[in-house]
């Protein structure tokens, strides 16, 4: 891999566009001074922000685009209106044309996935790409996928998500053999959706040395029971949003509790350092970035409502995965899995 | 309704059996001194515990049963082995025979639902019963259903869950017209599962004055955006368990943060009152109890791993719903809904 990585940024995505992307890029450059940036978007808006961030200006090439994809555009509409001309399209296209090692956008998820599929195409052996999230746990971090790209369960898809999540976990955490769990509504083998049970059997019988743990439940995600949690996009998205909601809820309870009495306020003052450590743990910006897995290129989706710090985390993630060549690893692992599976007698992968 | 309610308890259910059920009953009697209890289970085990709880002994009739349903028994196996003879069966049967107003068990969920369906039968107009959970929110409490009885989405089932959840919300919170949301992976009308979109249309076009709010996402549950959150059992169960897991995770972070330095420990000491208030908010035992909706009788499932306080909450819930005649309300509301829907021209309830 080249030492100098280039990251393409869609400057028009997210709720705050350039006003988040530029300071986010600045923070990311502080941590990764060697990277180059290609910044796609309205040059006037970008120039206004670049004045404030000389470090970004020095590391970036700005490419003007006329079209910005609306946050509420339907994917088909975005493809029609933004094909070739939009900042989102061109940022992804830079990855395809090897001008950039990865693209980052805080724009509309559906549009970003649709464009990424059209431009980068799905990788060999991939039926449908997935979105993988980094999930902070009591043991560290886990990867959860899919968190919203594909809805409805499908055994083969779940297995390919497991293989892709395993590759991502090896790449970003350097784990030799990450443990894999299938999200279900009970740990017993008899419970849950048929498609999930079928995927379990396929993973158990895989010729690859996959460390398949078994079924996990919703509470196992935060506990870090496994390194990779595999599920279809509907329940994955609901789990992700429910965890966010619960964290917000508890933060509100905690604030209210600390305002409750003078003693509590003094206590809060004394424990301030501890509370900031807690806030950091709970900060959704620290683990911001959904990784599109299963494409011939790296695209990271930043949360649309994030701020500079969150956007910087998404850039960090893109850098990390480009440096470790995520795509080649995913493709090689899928290839190995399917080669091994094809060797299995037919009845071994079917479920009675 | 009679002033004196009788609650049937399955003393053999849960991870700790009589050792949780008896002290739980004692706590519930402290809060509800007028109730009677029918306690089903092994009389020797029950008698040993009753010695410690004279209040329970005075209010209860003990009925010996020979069979206890194992926590990991399959529903079909439980029905075979526990039909008529088990504590679980007899507790539910007491509701059917009008000897009790409600049954409470901390036993195996699948077995309890299977027996409840066989004994009590599903209520008129109900295709499949659901399990409803009480969910603490920043605004108070909401009802979430289904949390695990039925997996896989079905538009008509979702609509009947909405009608049943609405009845339960009216009964236990006295709300005139609770707001209803359908759990989905986006708030926009174009997103999500077809069955969920179809249910949305049916609810919007209902002739009943249902306060249908629209789609809600995972983070809306804890925010209390709506009074009743409707979903199918797979994602409902995953949302419930994920929220539990996140709450556990944050409690662990908080404890670790408060052990971090001497200052933090002093601060914690001063703010102790505030922390206990917070712990109370986060205590899963306070909202323990899944209500089986859609049967001709009230059955409450307590968490299997709960303690006396949690089991007492489940009894409280059963008392509350028996007092307000939940079953009659659910049946009347379903009847009203289907009568009104049948009056609608056919094309109004179909989805193009």
PDB file of N, CA, C and O in Angstrom, chain B residues 291-349:
ATOM      1  N   UNK B 291     -47.225  -8.857  29.361  1.00  0.00           N
ATOM      2  CA  UNK B 291     -48.644  -9.181  29.409  1.00  0.00           C
ATOM      3  C   UNK B 291     -49.042  -9.912  28.131  1.00  0.00           C
ATOM      4  O   UNK B 291     -48.740  -9.446  27.031  1.00  0.00           O
ATOM      5  N   UNK B 292     -49.702 -11.057  28.279  1.00  0.00           N
ATOM      6  CA  UNK B 292     -50.205 -11.778  27.111  1.00  0.00           C
ATOM      7  C   UNK B 292     -51.517 -11.117  26.694  1.00  0.00           C
ATOM      8  O   UNK B 292     -52.493 -11.142  27.450  1.00  0.00           O
ATOM      9  N   UNK B 293     -51.543 -10.547  25.502  1.00  0.00           N
ATOM     10  CA  UNK B 293     -52.749  -9.873  25.023  1.00  0.00           C
ATOM     11  C   UNK B 293     -53.428 -10.692  23.940  1.00  0.00           C
ATOM     12  O   UNK B 293     -52.754 -11.241  23.068  1.00  0.00           O
ATOM     13  N   UNK B 294     -54.748 -10.760  23.987  1.00  0.00           N
ATOM     14  CA  UNK B 294     -55.471 -11.441  22.929  1.00  0.00           C
ATOM     15  C   UNK B 294     -55.996 -12.800  23.346  1.00  0.00           C
ATOM     16  O   UNK B 294     -56.421 -13.600  22.517  1.00  0.00           O
ATOM     17  N   UNK B 295     -55.967 -13.057  24.664  1.00  0.00           N
ATOM     18  CA  UNK B 295     -56.515 -14.313  25.182  1.00  0.00           C
ATOM     19  C   UNK B 295     -57.773 -14.023  25.993  1.00  0.00           C
ATOM     20  O   UNK B 295     -57.995 -12.899  26.423  1.00  0.00           O
ATOM     21  N   UNK B 296     -58.547 -15.033  26.250  1.00  0.00           N
ATOM     22  CA  UNK B 296     -59.737 -14.868  27.092  1.00  0.00           C
ATOM     23  C   UNK B 296     -59.375 -14.972  28.567  1.00  0.00           C
ATOM     24  O   UNK B 296     -59.941 -15.799  29.304  1.00  0.00           O
ATOM     25  N   UNK B 297     -58.436 -14.172  29.001  1.00  0.00           N
ATOM     26  CA  UNK B 297     -57.992 -14.207  30.381  1.00  0.00           C
ATOM     27  C   UNK B 297     -56.659 -13.510  30.483  1.00  0.00           C
ATOM     28  O   UNK B 297     -55.976 -13.334  29.469  1.00  0.00           O
ATOM     29  N   UNK B 298     -56.296 -13.142  31.712  1.00  0.00           N
ATOM     30  CA  UNK B 298     -55.059 -12.382  31.906  1.00  0.00           C
ATOM     31  C   UNK B 298     -53.933 -13.297  32.387  1.00  0.00           C
ATOM     32  O   UNK B 298     -54.063 -13.982  33.402  1.00  0.00           O
ATOM     33  N   UNK B 299     -52.833 -13.298  31.644  1.00  0.00           N
ATOM     34  CA  UNK B 299     -51.633 -14.029  32.042  1.00  0.00           C
ATOM     35  C   UNK B 299     -50.466 -13.054  31.961  1.00  0.00           C
ATOM     36  O   UNK B 299     -50.301 -12.365  30.956  1.00  0.00           O
ATOM     37  N   UNK B 300     -49.705 -12.977  33.050  1.00  0.00           N
ATOM     38  CA  UNK B 300     -48.528 -12.115  33.064  1.00  0.00           C
ATOM     39  C   UNK B 300     -47.288 -12.982  33.204  1.00  0.00           C
ATOM     40  O   UNK B 300     -47.224 -13.844  34.074  1.00  0.00           O
ATOM     41  N   UNK B 301     -46.330 -12.732  32.325  1.00  0.00           N
ATOM     42  CA  UNK B 301     -45.065 -13.467  32.359  1.00  0.00           C
ATOM     43  C   UNK B 301     -44.031 -12.594  33.057  1.00  0.00           C
ATOM     44  O   UNK B 301     -43.718 -11.511  32.601  1.00  0.00           O
ATOM     45  N   UNK B 302     -43.543 -13.075  34.185  1.00  0.00           N
ATOM     46  CA  UNK B 302     -42.447 -12.380  34.859  1.00  0.00           C
ATOM     47  C   UNK B 302     -41.130 -12.853  34.269  1.00  0.00           C
ATOM     48  O   UNK B 302     -41.015 -13.971  33.792  1.00  0.00           O
ATOM     49  N   UNK B 303     -40.131 -12.006  34.294  1.00  0.00           N
ATOM     50  CA  UNK B 303     -38.791 -12.384  33.851  1.00  0.00           C
ATOM     51  C   UNK B 303     -38.325 -13.579  34.688  1.00  0.00           C
ATOM     52  O   UNK B 303     -38.480 -13.576  35.909  1.00  0.00           O
ATOM     53  N   UNK B 304     -37.766 -14.576  34.034  1.00  0.00           N
ATOM     54  CA  UNK B 304     -37.355 -15.790  34.739  1.00  0.00           C
ATOM     55  C   UNK B 304     -36.258 -15.552  35.761  1.00  0.00           C
ATOM     56  O   UNK B 304     -36.206 -16.207  36.792  1.00  0.00           O
ATOM     57  N   UNK B 305     -35.381 -14.596  35.487  1.00  0.00           N
ATOM     58  CA  UNK B 305     -34.247 -14.370  36.362  1.00  0.00           C
ATOM     59  C   UNK B 305     -34.495 -13.304  37.421  1.00  0.00           C
ATOM     60  O   UNK B 305     -33.576 -12.903  38.122  1.00  0.00           O
ATOM     61  N   UNK B 306     -35.729 -12.837  37.528  1.00  0.00           N
ATOM     62  CA  UNK B 306     -35.992 -11.716  38.433  1.00  0.00           C
ATOM     63  C   UNK B 306     -35.928 -12.140  39.896  1.00  0.00           C
ATOM     64  O   UNK B 306     -35.856 -13.325  40.216  1.00  0.00           O
ATOM     65  N   UNK B 307     -35.971 -11.164  40.792  1.00  0.00           N
ATOM     66  CA  UNK B 307     -35.996 -11.456  42.220  1.00  0.00           C
ATOM     67  C   UNK B 307     -37.386 -11.124  42.774  1.00  0.00           C
ATOM     68  O   UNK B 307     -38.328 -10.866  42.012  1.00  0.00           O
ATOM     69  N   UNK B 308     -37.496 -11.125  44.116  1.00  0.00           N
ATOM     70  CA  UNK B 308     -38.795 -10.901  44.750  1.00  0.00           C
ATOM     71  C   UNK B 308     -39.437  -9.587  44.298  1.00  0.00           C
ATOM     72  O   UNK B 308     -40.629  -9.529  43.994  1.00  0.00           O
ATOM     73  N   UNK B 309     -38.622  -8.523  44.242  1.00  0.00           N
ATOM     74  CA  UNK B 309     -39.173  -7.228  43.870  1.00  0.00           C
ATOM     75  C   UNK B 309     -39.732  -7.244  42.448  1.00  0.00           C
ATOM     76  O   UNK B 309     -40.788  -6.692  42.155  1.00  0.00           O
ATOM     77  N   UNK B 310     -39.010  -7.899  41.548  1.00  0.00           N
ATOM     78  CA  UNK B 310     -39.483  -7.993  40.175  1.00  0.00           C
ATOM     79  C   UNK B 310     -40.748  -8.828  40.078  1.00  0.00           C
ATOM     80  O   UNK B 310     -41.689  -8.476  39.367  1.00  0.00           O
ATOM     81  N   UNK B 311     -40.788  -9.933  40.818  1.00  0.00           N
ATOM     82  CA  UNK B 311     -41.977 -10.786  40.764  1.00  0.00           C
ATOM     83  C   UNK B 311     -43.175 -10.037  41.347  1.00  0.00           C
ATOM     84  O   UNK B 311     -44.296 -10.152  40.834  1.00  0.00           O
ATOM     85  N   UNK B 312     -42.944  -9.230  42.377  1.00  0.00           N
ATOM     86  CA  UNK B 312     -44.024  -8.420  42.954  1.00  0.00           C
ATOM     87  C   UNK B 312     -44.564  -7.424  41.924  1.00  0.00           C
ATOM     88  O   UNK B 312     -45.774  -7.192  41.843  1.00  0.00           O
ATOM     89  N   UNK B 313     -43.667  -6.852  41.103  1.00  0.00           N
ATOM     90  CA  UNK B 313     -44.123  -5.926  40.058  1.00  0.00           C
ATOM     91  C   UNK B 313     -45.028  -6.633  39.055  1.00  0.00           C
ATOM     92  O   UNK B 313     -46.007  -6.059  38.565  1.00  0.00           O
ATOM     93  N   UNK B 314     -44.675  -7.870  38.735  1.00  0.00           N
ATOM     94  CA  UNK B 314     -45.502  -8.633  37.800  1.00  0.00           C
ATOM     95  C   UNK B 314     -46.884  -8.897  38.408  1.00  0.00           C
ATOM     96  O   UNK B 314     -47.903  -8.823  37.718  1.00  0.00           O
ATOM     97  N   UNK B 315     -46.923  -9.196  39.709  1.00  0.00           N
ATOM     98  CA  UNK B 315     -48.221  -9.395  40.376  1.00  0.00           C
ATOM     99  C   UNK B 315     -49.014  -8.085  40.375  1.00  0.00           C
ATOM    100  O   UNK B 315     -50.211  -8.067  40.075  1.00  0.00           O
ATOM    101  N   UNK B 316     -48.341  -6.966  40.682  1.00  0.00           N
ATOM    102  CA  UNK B 316     -49.001  -5.650  40.648  1.00  0.00           C
ATOM    103  C   UNK B 316     -49.672  -5.407  39.297  1.00  0.00           C
ATOM    104  O   UNK B 316     -50.793  -4.918  39.215  1.00  0.00           O
ATOM    105  N   UNK B 317     -48.927  -5.722  38.242  1.00  0.00           N
ATOM    106  CA  UNK B 317     -49.433  -5.503  36.893  1.00  0.00           C
ATOM    107  C   UNK B 317     -50.679  -6.357  36.656  1.00  0.00           C
ATOM    108  O   UNK B 317     -51.681  -5.891  36.100  1.00  0.00           O
ATOM    109  N   UNK B 318     -50.622  -7.610  37.104  1.00  0.00           N
ATOM    110  CA  UNK B 318     -51.769  -8.505  36.938  1.00  0.00           C
ATOM    111  C   UNK B 318     -52.980  -7.953  37.697  1.00  0.00           C
ATOM    112  O   UNK B 318     -54.107  -7.957  37.175  1.00  0.00           O
ATOM    113  N   UNK B 319     -52.749  -7.455  38.900  1.00  0.00           N
ATOM    114  CA  UNK B 319     -53.843  -6.895  39.700  1.00  0.00           C
ATOM    115  C   UNK B 319     -54.449  -5.697  38.992  1.00  0.00           C
ATOM    116  O   UNK B 319     -55.675  -5.587  38.827  1.00  0.00           O
ATOM    117  N   UNK B 320     -53.574  -4.811  38.543  1.00  0.00           N
ATOM    118  CA  UNK B 320     -54.001  -3.600  37.849  1.00  0.00           C
ATOM    119  C   UNK B 320     -54.888  -3.941  36.647  1.00  0.00           C
ATOM    120  O   UNK B 320     -55.985  -3.387  36.467  1.00  0.00           O
ATOM    121  N   UNK B 321     -54.475  -4.901  35.860  1.00  0.00           N
ATOM    122  CA  UNK B 321     -55.229  -5.218  34.664  1.00  0.00           C
ATOM    123  C   UNK B 321     -56.496  -5.991  34.948  1.00  0.00           C
ATOM    124  O   UNK B 321     -57.476  -5.864  34.232  1.00  0.00           O
ATOM    125  N   UNK B 322     -56.465  -6.809  36.011  1.00  0.00           N
ATOM    126  CA  UNK B 322     -57.682  -7.531  36.383  1.00  0.00           C
ATOM    127  C   UNK B 322     -58.717  -6.533  36.910  1.00  0.00           C
ATOM    128  O   UNK B 322     -59.901  -6.609  36.571  1.00  0.00           O
ATOM    129  N   UNK B 323     -58.240  -5.585  37.714  1.00  0.00           N
ATOM    130  CA  UNK B 323     -59.136  -4.588  38.306  1.00  0.00           C
ATOM    131  C   UNK B 323     -59.829  -3.772  37.212  1.00  0.00           C
ATOM    132  O   UNK B 323     -61.003  -3.433  37.318  1.00  0.00           O
ATOM    133  N   UNK B 324     -59.086  -3.443  36.166  1.00  0.00           N
ATOM    134  CA  UNK B 324     -59.650  -2.593  35.100  1.00  0.00           C
ATOM    135  C   UNK B 324     -60.273  -3.436  33.982  1.00  0.00           C
ATOM    136  O   UNK B 324     -60.661  -2.899  32.949  1.00  0.00           O
ATOM    137  N   UNK B 325     -60.332  -4.719  34.189  1.00  0.00           N
ATOM    138  CA  UNK B 325     -60.920  -5.625  33.212  1.00  0.00           C
ATOM    139  C   UNK B 325     -60.330  -5.475  31.809  1.00  0.00           C
ATOM    140  O   UNK B 325     -61.027  -5.163  30.839  1.00  0.00           O
ATOM    141  N   UNK B 326     -59.055  -5.699  31.743  1.00  0.00           N
ATOM    142  CA  UNK B 326     -58.337  -5.602  30.466  1.00  0.00           C
ATOM    143  C   UNK B 326     -58.971  -6.440  29.364  1.00  0.00           C
ATOM    144  O   UNK B 326     -59.160  -5.977  28.245  1.00  0.00           O
ATOM    145  N   UNK B 327     -59.313  -7.694  29.701  1.00  0.00           N
ATOM    146  CA  UNK B 327     -59.780  -8.613  28.660  1.00  0.00           C
ATOM    147  C   UNK B 327     -61.053  -8.094  27.988  1.00  0.00           C
ATOM    148  O   UNK B 327     -61.152  -8.063  26.758  1.00  0.00           O
ATOM    149  N   UNK B 328     -62.009  -7.647  28.797  1.00  0.00           N
ATOM    150  CA  UNK B 328     -63.254  -7.130  28.224  1.00  0.00           C
ATOM    151  C   UNK B 328     -62.972  -5.915  27.347  1.00  0.00           C
ATOM    152  O   UNK B 328     -63.568  -5.745  26.276  1.00  0.00           O
ATOM    153  N   UNK B 329     -62.051  -5.071  27.779  1.00  0.00           N
ATOM    154  CA  UNK B 329     -61.707  -3.887  26.993  1.00  0.00           C
ATOM    155  C   UNK B 329     -61.054  -4.249  25.671  1.00  0.00           C
ATOM    156  O   UNK B 329     -61.364  -3.666  24.633  1.00  0.00           O
ATOM    157  N   UNK B 330     -60.131  -5.201  25.708  1.00  0.00           N
ATOM    158  CA  UNK B 330     -59.464  -5.615  24.476  1.00  0.00           C
ATOM    159  C   UNK B 330     -60.492  -6.205  23.508  1.00  0.00           C
ATOM    160  O   UNK B 330     -60.520  -5.869  22.319  1.00  0.00           O
ATOM    161  N   UNK B 331     -61.350  -7.066  24.034  1.00  0.00           N
ATOM    162  CA  UNK B 331     -62.348  -7.710  23.171  1.00  0.00           C
ATOM    163  C   UNK B 331     -63.295  -6.673  22.564  1.00  0.00           C
ATOM    164  O   UNK B 331     -63.588  -6.691  21.369  1.00  0.00           O
ATOM    165  N   UNK B 332     -63.743  -5.715  23.384  1.00  0.00           N
ATOM    166  CA  UNK B 332     -64.676  -4.689  22.884  1.00  0.00           C
ATOM    167  C   UNK B 332     -64.008  -3.822  21.823  1.00  0.00           C
ATOM    168  O   UNK B 332     -64.617  -3.493  20.794  1.00  0.00           O
ATOM    169  N   UNK B 333     -62.730  -3.458  22.051  1.00  0.00           N
ATOM    170  CA  UNK B 333     -62.044  -2.600  21.086  1.00  0.00           C
ATOM    171  C   UNK B 333     -61.799  -3.323  19.771  1.00  0.00           C
ATOM    172  O   UNK B 333     -61.919  -2.735  18.690  1.00  0.00           O
ATOM    173  N   UNK B 334     -61.435  -4.598  19.850  1.00  0.00           N
ATOM    174  CA  UNK B 334     -61.217  -5.358  18.620  1.00  0.00           C
ATOM    175  C   UNK B 334     -62.525  -5.472  17.845  1.00  0.00           C
ATOM    176  O   UNK B 334     -62.566  -5.312  16.628  1.00  0.00           O
ATOM    177  N   UNK B 335     -63.580  -5.753  18.581  1.00  0.00           N
ATOM    178  CA  UNK B 335     -64.911  -5.865  17.984  1.00  0.00           C
ATOM    179  C   UNK B 335     -65.269  -4.561  17.261  1.00  0.00           C
ATOM    180  O   UNK B 335     -65.696  -4.559  16.115  1.00  0.00           O
ATOM    181  N   UNK B 336     -65.062  -3.438  17.963  1.00  0.00           N
ATOM    182  CA  UNK B 336     -65.377  -2.130  17.377  1.00  0.00           C
ATOM    183  C   UNK B 336     -64.526  -1.881  16.136  1.00  0.00           C
ATOM    184  O   UNK B 336     -65.016  -1.411  15.105  1.00  0.00           O
ATOM    185  N   UNK B 337     -63.245  -2.244  16.226  1.00  0.00           N
ATOM    186  CA  UNK B 337     -62.365  -2.012  15.083  1.00  0.00           C
ATOM    187  C   UNK B 337     -62.826  -2.808  13.877  1.00  0.00           C
ATOM    188  O   UNK B 337     -62.952  -2.280  12.777  1.00  0.00           O
ATOM    189  N   UNK B 338     -63.097  -4.096  14.079  1.00  0.00           N
ATOM    190  CA  UNK B 338     -63.436  -4.923  12.927  1.00  0.00           C
ATOM    191  C   UNK B 338     -64.817  -4.606  12.379  1.00  0.00           C
ATOM    192  O   UNK B 338     -65.043  -4.687  11.182  1.00  0.00           O
ATOM    193  N   UNK B 339     -65.737  -4.228  13.249  1.00  0.00           N
ATOM    194  CA  UNK B 339     -67.047  -3.815  12.765  1.00  0.00           C
ATOM    195  C   UNK B 339     -66.892  -2.583  11.887  1.00  0.00           C
ATOM    196  O   UNK B 339     -67.418  -2.510  10.774  1.00  0.00           O
ATOM    197  N   UNK B 340     -66.119  -1.621  12.371  1.00  0.00           N
ATOM    198  CA  UNK B 340     -65.922  -0.384  11.612  1.00  0.00           C
ATOM    199  C   UNK B 340     -65.194  -0.671  10.299  1.00  0.00           C
ATOM    200  O   UNK B 340     -65.542  -0.136   9.249  1.00  0.00           O
ATOM    201  N   UNK B 341     -64.210  -1.560  10.346  1.00  0.00           N
ATOM    202  CA  UNK B 341     -63.445  -1.852   9.133  1.00  0.00           C
ATOM    203  C   UNK B 341     -64.296  -2.562   8.097  1.00  0.00           C
ATOM    204  O   UNK B 341     -64.169  -2.324   6.909  1.00  0.00           O
ATOM    205  N   UNK B 342     -65.182  -3.447   8.577  1.00  0.00           N
ATOM    206  CA  UNK B 342     -66.035  -4.156   7.632  1.00  0.00           C
ATOM    207  C   UNK B 342     -66.970  -3.194   6.918  1.00  0.00           C
ATOM    208  O   UNK B 342     -67.420  -3.461   5.812  1.00  0.00           O
ATOM    209  N   UNK B 343     -67.282  -2.089   7.586  1.00  0.00           N
ATOM    210  CA  UNK B 343     -68.150  -1.094   6.978  1.00  0.00           C
ATOM    211  C   UNK B 343     -67.444  -0.316   5.878  1.00  0.00           C
ATOM    212  O   UNK B 343     -68.082   0.298   5.042  1.00  0.00           O
ATOM    213  N   UNK B 344     -66.131  -0.336   5.917  1.00  0.00           N
ATOM    214  CA  UNK B 344     -65.388   0.426   4.919  1.00  0.00           C
ATOM    215  C   UNK B 344     -65.493  -0.256   3.571  1.00  0.00           C
ATOM    216  O   UNK B 344     -65.508  -1.480   3.491  1.00  0.00           O
ATOM    217  N   UNK B 345     -65.554   0.530   2.502  1.00  0.00           N
ATOM    218  CA  UNK B 345     -65.493  -0.082   1.181  1.00  0.00           C
ATOM    219  C   UNK B 345     -64.191  -0.874   1.044  1.00  0.00           C
ATOM    220  O   UNK B 345     -63.154  -0.481   1.580  1.00  0.00           O
ATOM    221  N   UNK B 346     -64.263  -1.977   0.328  1.00  0.00           N
ATOM    222  CA  UNK B 346     -63.132  -2.881   0.227  1.00  0.00           C
ATOM    223  C   UNK B 346     -61.834  -2.172  -0.170  1.00  0.00           C
ATOM    224  O   UNK B 346     -60.778  -2.410   0.402  1.00  0.00           O
ATOM    225  N   UNK B 347     -61.924  -1.264  -1.155  1.00  0.00           N
ATOM    226  CA  UNK B 347     -60.678  -0.643  -1.636  1.00  0.00           C
ATOM    227  C   UNK B 347     -60.020   0.240  -0.583  1.00  0.00           C
ATOM    228  O   UNK B 347     -58.838   0.533  -0.660  1.00  0.00           O
ATOM    229  N   UNK B 348     -60.781   0.648   0.426  1.00  0.00           N
ATOM    230  CA  UNK B 348     -60.188   1.521   1.434  1.00  0.00           C
ATOM    231  C   UNK B 348     -59.214   0.780   2.351  1.00  0.00           C
ATOM    232  O   UNK B 348     -58.317   1.401   2.892  1.00  0.00           O
ATOM    233  N   UNK B 349     -59.422  -0.500   2.522  1.00  0.00           N
ATOM    234  CA  UNK B 349     -58.472  -1.209   3.381  1.00  0.00           C
ATOM    235  C   UNK B 349     -57.400  -1.971   2.602  1.00  0.00           C
ATOM    236  O   UNK B 349     -56.462  -2.473   3.172  1.00  0.00           O
TER     237      UNK B 349
END
